[in-house]
mmCIF file with all atom_site columns, C-alpha atoms in Angstrom:
data_model
loop_
_atom_site.group_PDB
_atom_site.id
_atom_site.type_symbol
_atom_site.label_atom_id
_atom_site.label_alt_id
_atom_site.label_comp_id
_atom_site.label_asym_id
_atom_site.label_entity_id
_atom_site.label_seq_id
_atom_site.pdbx_PDB_ins_code
_atom_site.Cartn_x
_atom_site.Cartn_y
_atom_site.Cartn_z
_atom_site.occupancy
_atom_site.B_iso_or_equiv
_atom_site.pdbx_formal_charge
_atom_site.auth_seq_id
_atom_site.auth_comp_id
_atom_site.auth_asym_id
_atom_site.auth_atom_id
_atom_site.pdbx_PDB_model_num
ATOM 1   C CA . MET A 1 1   ? -8.375  -20.511 6.073  1.00 35.00 ? 1   MET A CA 1
ATOM 2   C CA . SER A 1 2   ? -6.161  -17.696 4.954  1.00 38.00 ? 2   SER A CA 1
ATOM 3   C CA . PRO A 1 3   ? -6.355  -14.029 5.932  1.00 37.00 ? 3   PRO A CA 1
ATOM 4   C CA . HIS A 1 4   ? -7.481  -13.404 2.353  1.00 38.00 ? 4   HIS A CA 1
ATOM 5   C CA . SER A 1 5   ? -10.582 -15.588 2.610  1.00 37.00 ? 5   SER A CA 1
ATOM 6   C CA . MET A 1 6   ? -12.762 -13.033 4.392  1.00 36.00 ? 6   MET A CA 1
ATOM 7   C CA . ALA A 1 7   ? -15.646 -11.521 2.471  1.00 38.00 ? 7   ALA A CA 1
ATOM 8   C CA . GLY A 1 8   ? -14.875 -8.470  0.327  1.00 41.00 ? 8   GLY A CA 1
ATOM 9   C CA . SER A 1 9   ? -14.642 -5.123  2.041  1.00 42.00 ? 9   SER A CA 1
ATOM 10  C CA . PRO A 1 10  ? -17.099 -2.315  1.354  1.00 45.00 ? 10  PRO A CA 1
ATOM 11  C CA . GLY A 1 11  ? -15.857 0.959   -0.011 1.00 49.00 ? 11  GLY A CA 1
ATOM 12  C CA . GLY A 1 12  ? -13.946 -0.319  -3.038 1.00 50.00 ? 12  GLY A CA 1
ATOM 13  C CA . VAL A 1 13  ? -10.960 -1.861  -1.258 1.00 53.00 ? 13  VAL A CA 1
ATOM 14  C CA . SER A 1 14  ? -10.145 -5.164  -2.946 1.00 57.00 ? 14  SER A CA 1
ATOM 15  C CA . GLU A 1 15  ? -9.541  -8.171  -0.727 1.00 62.00 ? 15  GLU A CA 1
ATOM 16  C CA . SER A 1 16  ? -6.051  -8.699  -2.176 1.00 61.00 ? 16  SER A CA 1
ATOM 17  C CA . SER A 1 17  ? -5.006  -5.172  -1.157 1.00 70.00 ? 17  SER A CA 1
ATOM 18  C CA . LEU A 1 18  ? -6.026  -5.528  2.489  1.00 87.00 ? 18  LEU A CA 1
ATOM 19  C CA . PRO A 1 19  ? -3.217  -5.644  5.050  1.00 91.00 ? 19  PRO A CA 1
ATOM 20  C CA . SER A 1 20  ? -2.445  -9.221  6.079  1.00 90.00 ? 20  SER A CA 1
ATOM 21  C CA . ASN A 1 21  ? 1.172   -9.369  7.242  1.00 94.00 ? 21  ASN A CA 1
ATOM 22  C CA . ARG A 1 22  ? 2.747   -7.415  10.100 1.00 96.00 ? 22  ARG A CA 1
ATOM 23  C CA . ALA A 1 23  ? 4.614   -5.054  7.749  1.00 94.00 ? 23  ALA A CA 1
ATOM 24  C CA . ASP A 1 24  ? 1.358   -4.182  5.937  1.00 94.00 ? 24  ASP A CA 1
ATOM 25  C CA . PHE A 1 25  ? -0.071  -2.324  8.945  1.00 96.00 ? 25  PHE A CA 1
ATOM 26  C CA . ALA A 1 26  ? 0.862   1.352   9.367  1.00 92.00 ? 26  ALA A CA 1
ATOM 27  C CA . GLU A 1 27  ? 0.153   1.270   13.125 1.00 97.00 ? 27  GLU A CA 1
ATOM 28  C CA . LEU A 1 28  ? 1.279   -1.485  15.506 1.00 97.00 ? 28  LEU A CA 1
ATOM 29  C CA . ARG A 1 29  ? 0.263   -1.455  19.163 1.00 98.00 ? 29  ARG A CA 1
ATOM 30  C CA . THR A 1 30  ? 1.678   -3.762  21.815 1.00 98.00 ? 30  THR A CA 1
ATOM 31  C CA . ILE A 1 31  ? -0.622  -5.494  24.289 1.00 97.00 ? 31  ILE A CA 1
ATOM 32  C CA . THR A 1 32  ? 0.735   -7.777  27.013 1.00 96.00 ? 32  THR A CA 1
ATOM 33  C CA . THR A 1 33  ? -1.135  -10.999 27.637 1.00 96.00 ? 33  THR A CA 1
ATOM 34  C CA . ARG A 1 34  ? -2.206  -11.752 31.193 1.00 96.00 ? 34  ARG A CA 1
ATOM 35  C CA . TRP A 1 35  ? -2.376  -14.968 33.208 1.00 96.00 ? 35  TRP A CA 1
ATOM 36  C CA . GLU A 1 36  ? -6.173  -14.865 33.102 1.00 96.00 ? 36  GLU A CA 1
ATOM 37  C CA . ASP A 1 37  ? -6.226  -14.647 29.274 1.00 96.00 ? 37  ASP A CA 1
ATOM 38  C CA . GLU A 1 38  ? -5.377  -18.344 28.895 1.00 94.00 ? 38  GLU A CA 1
ATOM 39  C CA . ASP A 1 39  ? -8.116  -20.902 29.203 1.00 93.00 ? 39  ASP A CA 1
ATOM 40  C CA . VAL A 1 40  ? -8.067  -24.546 30.307 1.00 94.00 ? 40  VAL A CA 1
ATOM 41  C CA . TYR A 1 41  ? -6.961  -25.564 26.795 1.00 92.00 ? 41  TYR A CA 1
ATOM 42  C CA . GLY A 1 42  ? -3.663  -23.709 27.221 1.00 91.00 ? 42  GLY A CA 1
ATOM 43  C CA . HIS A 1 43  ? -4.172  -20.830 24.804 1.00 92.00 ? 43  HIS A CA 1
ATOM 44  C CA . VAL A 1 44  ? -5.584  -17.314 24.882 1.00 95.00 ? 44  VAL A CA 1
ATOM 45  C CA . ASN A 1 45  ? -9.368  -17.678 24.874 1.00 94.00 ? 45  ASN A CA 1
ATOM 46  C CA . ASN A 1 46  ? -11.239 -16.468 21.799 1.00 94.00 ? 46  ASN A CA 1
ATOM 47  C CA . VAL A 1 47  ? -13.139 -13.709 23.637 1.00 95.00 ? 47  VAL A CA 1
ATOM 48  C CA . VAL A 1 48  ? -9.825  -12.093 24.603 1.00 97.00 ? 48  VAL A CA 1
ATOM 49  C CA . TYR A 1 49  ? -9.034  -11.469 20.923 1.00 97.00 ? 49  TYR A CA 1
ATOM 50  C CA . TYR A 1 50  ? -12.041 -9.136  20.823 1.00 96.00 ? 50  TYR A CA 1
ATOM 51  C CA . SER A 1 51  ? -10.750 -7.354  23.921 1.00 96.00 ? 51  SER A CA 1
ATOM 52  C CA . PHE A 1 52  ? -7.422  -6.887  22.133 1.00 97.00 ? 52  PHE A CA 1
ATOM 53  C CA . PHE A 1 53  ? -9.268  -5.273  19.200 1.00 97.00 ? 53  PHE A CA 1
ATOM 54  C CA . ASP A 1 54  ? -11.057 -2.836  21.514 1.00 96.00 ? 54  ASP A CA 1
ATOM 55  C CA . THR A 1 55  ? -7.878  -2.033  23.465 1.00 97.00 ? 55  THR A CA 1
ATOM 56  C CA . ALA A 1 56  ? -5.823  -1.439  20.304 1.00 98.00 ? 56  ALA A CA 1
ATOM 57  C CA . VAL A 1 57  ? -8.380  0.810   18.586 1.00 98.00 ? 57  VAL A CA 1
ATOM 58  C CA . ASN A 1 58  ? -9.311  2.920   21.597 1.00 97.00 ? 58  ASN A CA 1
ATOM 59  C CA . GLY A 1 59  ? -5.734  3.153   22.892 1.00 97.00 ? 59  GLY A CA 1
ATOM 60  C CA . PHE A 1 60  ? -4.678  4.402   19.473 1.00 98.00 ? 60  PHE A CA 1
ATOM 61  C CA . LEU A 1 61  ? -7.517  6.952   19.338 1.00 98.00 ? 61  LEU A CA 1
ATOM 62  C CA . ILE A 1 62  ? -6.693  8.318   22.800 1.00 97.00 ? 62  ILE A CA 1
ATOM 63  C CA . GLU A 1 63  ? -2.995  8.716   21.979 1.00 97.00 ? 63  GLU A CA 1
ATOM 64  C CA . ALA A 1 64  ? -3.484  10.011  18.430 1.00 97.00 ? 64  ALA A CA 1
ATOM 65  C CA . THR A 1 65  ? -6.083  12.630  19.408 1.00 96.00 ? 65  THR A CA 1
ATOM 66  C CA . GLY A 1 66  ? -4.434  13.571  22.679 1.00 95.00 ? 66  GLY A CA 1
ATOM 67  C CA . SER A 1 67  ? -7.823  13.536  24.361 1.00 93.00 ? 67  SER A CA 1
ATOM 68  C CA . ASP A 1 68  ? -10.082 11.347  26.416 1.00 93.00 ? 68  ASP A CA 1
ATOM 69  C CA . ILE A 1 69  ? -12.365 10.091  23.656 1.00 94.00 ? 69  ILE A CA 1
ATOM 70  C CA . ARG A 1 70  ? -14.984 9.141   26.244 1.00 92.00 ? 70  ARG A CA 1
ATOM 71  C CA . ARG A 1 71  ? -15.537 12.867  26.851 1.00 92.00 ? 71  ARG A CA 1
ATOM 72  C CA . LEU A 1 72  ? -16.183 13.885  23.225 1.00 93.00 ? 72  LEU A CA 1
ATOM 73  C CA . ASP A 1 73  ? -19.624 15.063  22.114 1.00 94.00 ? 73  ASP A CA 1
ATOM 74  C CA . ALA A 1 74  ? -19.740 12.051  19.771 1.00 97.00 ? 74  ALA A CA 1
ATOM 75  C CA . VAL A 1 75  ? -18.546 8.591   20.766 1.00 96.00 ? 75  VAL A CA 1
ATOM 76  C CA . GLY A 1 76  ? -17.785 5.490   18.724 1.00 97.00 ? 76  GLY A CA 1
ATOM 77  C CA . LEU A 1 77  ? -19.949 2.507   19.582 1.00 96.00 ? 77  LEU A CA 1
ATOM 78  C CA . VAL A 1 78  ? -19.049 -0.936  18.313 1.00 96.00 ? 78  VAL A CA 1
ATOM 79  C CA . ALA A 1 79  ? -21.666 -1.957  15.763 1.00 97.00 ? 79  ALA A CA 1
ATOM 80  C CA . GLU A 1 80  ? -19.950 -5.050  14.385 1.00 96.00 ? 80  GLU A CA 1
ATOM 81  C CA . THR A 1 81  ? -16.996 -7.299  15.108 1.00 96.00 ? 81  THR A CA 1
ATOM 82  C CA . GLN A 1 82  ? -15.611 -10.303 13.332 1.00 97.00 ? 82  GLN A CA 1
ATOM 83  C CA . CYS A 1 83  ? -12.557 -12.451 13.900 1.00 97.00 ? 83  CYS A CA 1
ATOM 84  C CA . GLU A 1 84  ? -10.877 -15.062 11.760 1.00 96.00 ? 84  GLU A CA 1
ATOM 85  C CA . PHE A 1 85  ? -8.752  -17.231 14.068 1.00 96.00 ? 85  PHE A CA 1
ATOM 86  C CA . LEU A 1 86  ? -5.667  -18.471 12.251 1.00 96.00 ? 86  LEU A CA 1
ATOM 87  C CA . ARG A 1 87  ? -3.410  -19.749 15.043 1.00 94.00 ? 87  ARG A CA 1
ATOM 88  C CA . GLU A 1 88  ? -3.185  -19.686 18.823 1.00 95.00 ? 88  GLU A CA 1
ATOM 89  C CA . LEU A 1 89  ? -1.895  -16.867 20.998 1.00 96.00 ? 89  LEU A CA 1
ATOM 90  C CA . GLY A 1 90  ? -0.355  -17.706 24.366 1.00 95.00 ? 90  GLY A CA 1
ATOM 91  C CA . PHE A 1 91  ? 0.651   -16.408 27.758 1.00 95.00 ? 91  PHE A CA 1
ATOM 92  C CA . PRO A 1 92  ? 3.182   -15.088 28.590 1.00 95.00 ? 92  PRO A CA 1
ATOM 93  C CA . GLY A 1 93  ? 3.947   -12.878 25.652 1.00 95.00 ? 93  GLY A CA 1
ATOM 94  C CA . ASP A 1 94  ? 3.216   -9.611  23.975 1.00 97.00 ? 94  ASP A CA 1
ATOM 95  C CA . VAL A 1 95  ? 0.737   -9.347  21.128 1.00 97.00 ? 95  VAL A CA 1
ATOM 96  C CA . GLN A 1 96  ? 1.109   -6.726  18.451 1.00 98.00 ? 96  GLN A CA 1
ATOM 97  C CA . ALA A 1 97  ? -2.138  -5.408  17.023 1.00 98.00 ? 97  ALA A CA 1
ATOM 98  C CA . GLY A 1 98  ? -1.830  -3.928  13.548 1.00 98.00 ? 98  GLY A CA 1
ATOM 99  C CA . LEU A 1 99  ? -4.425  -1.292  12.657 1.00 98.00 ? 99  LEU A CA 1
ATOM 100 C CA . ALA A 1 100 ? -5.716  -0.251  9.240  1.00 97.00 ? 100 ALA A CA 1
ATOM 101 C CA . ILE A 1 101 ? -8.866  1.489   8.057  1.00 97.00 ? 101 ILE A CA 1
ATOM 102 C CA . THR A 1 102 ? -10.724 -0.171  5.185  1.00 97.00 ? 102 THR A CA 1
ATOM 103 C CA . ARG A 1 103 ? -13.601 2.308   5.124  1.00 97.00 ? 103 ARG A CA 1
ATOM 104 C CA . LEU A 1 104 ? -13.884 5.821   6.491  1.00 98.00 ? 104 LEU A CA 1
ATOM 105 C CA . GLY A 1 105 ? -17.467 6.988   6.148  1.00 98.00 ? 105 GLY A CA 1
ATOM 106 C CA . SER A 1 106 ? -19.281 10.069  7.397  1.00 98.00 ? 106 SER A CA 1
ATOM 107 C CA . SER A 1 107 ? -20.385 8.440   10.675 1.00 98.00 ? 107 SER A CA 1
ATOM 108 C CA . SER A 1 108 ? -18.585 5.078   10.731 1.00 98.00 ? 108 SER A CA 1
ATOM 109 C CA . ILE A 1 109 ? -15.107 3.592   10.571 1.00 98.00 ? 109 ILE A CA 1
ATOM 110 C CA . VAL A 1 110 ? -14.249 0.034   9.551  1.00 98.00 ? 110 VAL A CA 1
ATOM 111 C CA . TYR A 1 111 ? -10.987 -1.206  11.052 1.00 98.00 ? 111 TYR A CA 1
ATOM 112 C CA . ARG A 1 112 ? -8.946  -4.195  9.957  1.00 97.00 ? 112 ARG A CA 1
ATOM 113 C CA . ILE A 1 113 ? -6.868  -5.540  12.802 1.00 98.00 ? 113 ILE A CA 1
ATOM 114 C CA . GLY A 1 114 ? -4.103  -8.127  12.635 1.00 98.00 ? 114 GLY A CA 1
ATOM 115 C CA . LEU A 1 115 ? -2.921  -9.847  15.815 1.00 98.00 ? 115 LEU A CA 1
ATOM 116 C CA . PHE A 1 116 ? 0.695   -11.053 15.850 1.00 98.00 ? 116 PHE A CA 1
ATOM 117 C CA . GLN A 1 117 ? 2.813   -12.790 18.465 1.00 97.00 ? 117 GLN A CA 1
ATOM 118 C CA . GLY A 1 118 ? 6.503   -13.609 18.501 1.00 94.00 ? 118 GLY A CA 1
ATOM 119 C CA . ASP A 1 119 ? 8.628   -13.257 15.387 1.00 93.00 ? 119 ASP A CA 1
ATOM 120 C CA . SER A 1 120 ? 5.973   -14.379 12.917 1.00 93.00 ? 120 SER A CA 1
ATOM 121 C CA . ASP A 1 121 ? 4.873   -11.882 10.304 1.00 96.00 ? 121 ASP A CA 1
ATOM 122 C CA . GLU A 1 122 ? 1.783   -14.023 9.711  1.00 95.00 ? 122 GLU A CA 1
ATOM 123 C CA . PRO A 1 123 ? -1.229  -13.056 11.827 1.00 97.00 ? 123 PRO A CA 1
ATOM 124 C CA . ALA A 1 124 ? -2.702  -15.223 14.539 1.00 97.00 ? 124 ALA A CA 1
ATOM 125 C CA . ALA A 1 125 ? -6.011  -13.522 13.766 1.00 97.00 ? 125 ALA A CA 1
ATOM 126 C CA . ILE A 1 126 ? -7.538  -10.986 11.425 1.00 97.00 ? 126 ILE A CA 1
ATOM 127 C CA . GLY A 1 127 ? -10.385 -8.894  12.745 1.00 97.00 ? 127 GLY A CA 1
ATOM 128 C CA . ARG A 1 128 ? -13.025 -6.490  11.515 1.00 97.00 ? 128 ARG A CA 1
ATOM 129 C CA . PHE A 1 129 ? -14.185 -3.834  13.963 1.00 95.00 ? 129 PHE A CA 1
ATOM 130 C CA . VAL A 1 130 ? -16.809 -1.214  13.095 1.00 97.00 ? 130 VAL A CA 1
ATOM 131 C CA . HIS A 1 131 ? -17.306 1.986   15.075 1.00 97.00 ? 131 HIS A CA 1
ATOM 132 C CA . VAL A 1 132 ? -20.476 4.007   14.466 1.00 98.00 ? 132 VAL A CA 1
ATOM 133 C CA . TYR A 1 133 ? -20.401 7.493   15.921 1.00 98.00 ? 133 TYR A CA 1
ATOM 134 C CA . VAL A 1 134 ? -23.360 8.682   17.956 1.00 98.00 ? 134 VAL A CA 1
ATOM 135 C CA . ASP A 1 135 ? -24.163 11.799  19.921 1.00 97.00 ? 135 ASP A CA 1
ATOM 136 C CA . ALA A 1 136 ? -22.972 11.111  23.479 1.00 95.00 ? 136 ALA A CA 1
ATOM 137 C CA . ALA A 1 137 ? -26.217 12.391  25.008 1.00 95.00 ? 137 ALA A CA 1
ATOM 138 C CA . THR A 1 138 ? -28.942 11.335  22.546 1.00 97.00 ? 138 THR A CA 1
ATOM 139 C CA . ARG A 1 139 ? -27.265 8.295   20.934 1.00 97.00 ? 139 ARG A CA 1
ATOM 140 C CA . ALA A 1 140 ? -28.388 9.535   17.501 1.00 98.00 ? 140 ALA A CA 1
ATOM 141 C CA . VAL A 1 141 ? -25.964 8.737   14.675 1.00 98.00 ? 141 VAL A CA 1
ATOM 142 C CA . THR A 1 142 ? -23.710 11.721  14.031 1.00 97.00 ? 142 THR A CA 1
ATOM 143 C CA . PRO A 1 143 ? -20.617 12.595  11.965 1.00 98.00 ? 143 PRO A CA 1
ATOM 144 C CA . ILE A 1 144 ? -17.206 11.364  13.082 1.00 98.00 ? 144 ILE A CA 1
ATOM 145 C CA . PRO A 1 145 ? -15.534 14.073  15.213 1.00 97.00 ? 145 PRO A CA 1
ATOM 146 C CA . ASP A 1 146 ? -12.817 16.015  13.368 1.00 96.00 ? 146 ASP A CA 1
ATOM 147 C CA . ALA A 1 147 ? -10.133 14.911  15.859 1.00 96.00 ? 147 ALA A CA 1
ATOM 148 C CA . ILE A 1 148 ? -10.982 11.243  15.272 1.00 97.00 ? 148 ILE A CA 1
ATOM 149 C CA . ARG A 1 149 ? -11.107 11.664  11.496 1.00 97.00 ? 149 ARG A CA 1
ATOM 150 C CA . ALA A 1 150 ? -7.696  13.375  11.507 1.00 97.00 ? 150 ALA A CA 1
ATOM 151 C CA . ALA A 1 151 ? -6.224  10.596  13.659 1.00 97.00 ? 151 ALA A CA 1
ATOM 152 C CA . VAL A 1 152 ? -7.455  7.697   11.529 1.00 98.00 ? 152 VAL A CA 1
ATOM 153 C CA . THR A 1 153 ? -6.973  9.175   8.047  1.00 98.00 ? 153 THR A CA 1
ATOM 154 C CA . PRO A 1 154 ? -3.287  8.109   7.852  1.00 97.00 ? 154 PRO A CA 1
ATOM 155 C CA . LEU A 1 155 ? -4.413  4.498   8.447  1.00 97.00 ? 155 LEU A CA 1
ATOM 156 C CA . VAL A 1 156 ? -6.807  4.363   5.477  1.00 96.00 ? 156 VAL A CA 1
ATOM 157 C CA . VAL A 1 157 ? -5.886  1.606   3.036  1.00 94.00 ? 157 VAL A CA 1
ATOM 158 C CA . PRO A 1 158 ? -5.456  3.205   -0.416 1.00 84.00 ? 158 PRO A CA 1
#
């Protein structure tokens, strides 16, 4: 399967224009693999890829907004995740997570995440990660906070 074989993206972004190679992603975040990430088969276990998605997105949001996003009046809850596994990741080694936004709605953000390891510009995985913003107290769907919107806007795929 290729990174281009995922279902079309909502919001008018054509599949062929989605970031797929390392250079296509405007934001790259480094995550170091840990001993415990590898399973008995000698590669990073599939559930860890999802942890990398969460770490990359939320680490970016914290740094880009300059605030503790857990303390905002509205918080992003993960409503959907998807991962297309293309090749193995291993320990030891750093993983670069490329971030792009394929849809920026009024209360939700759809991220496209590429995971890369070593010198390869081809991804080991391509992920889809959807945040829906809710009121921190009531959990009712609410607009994306201005600080979050400002932080992610430069990552929107044209």
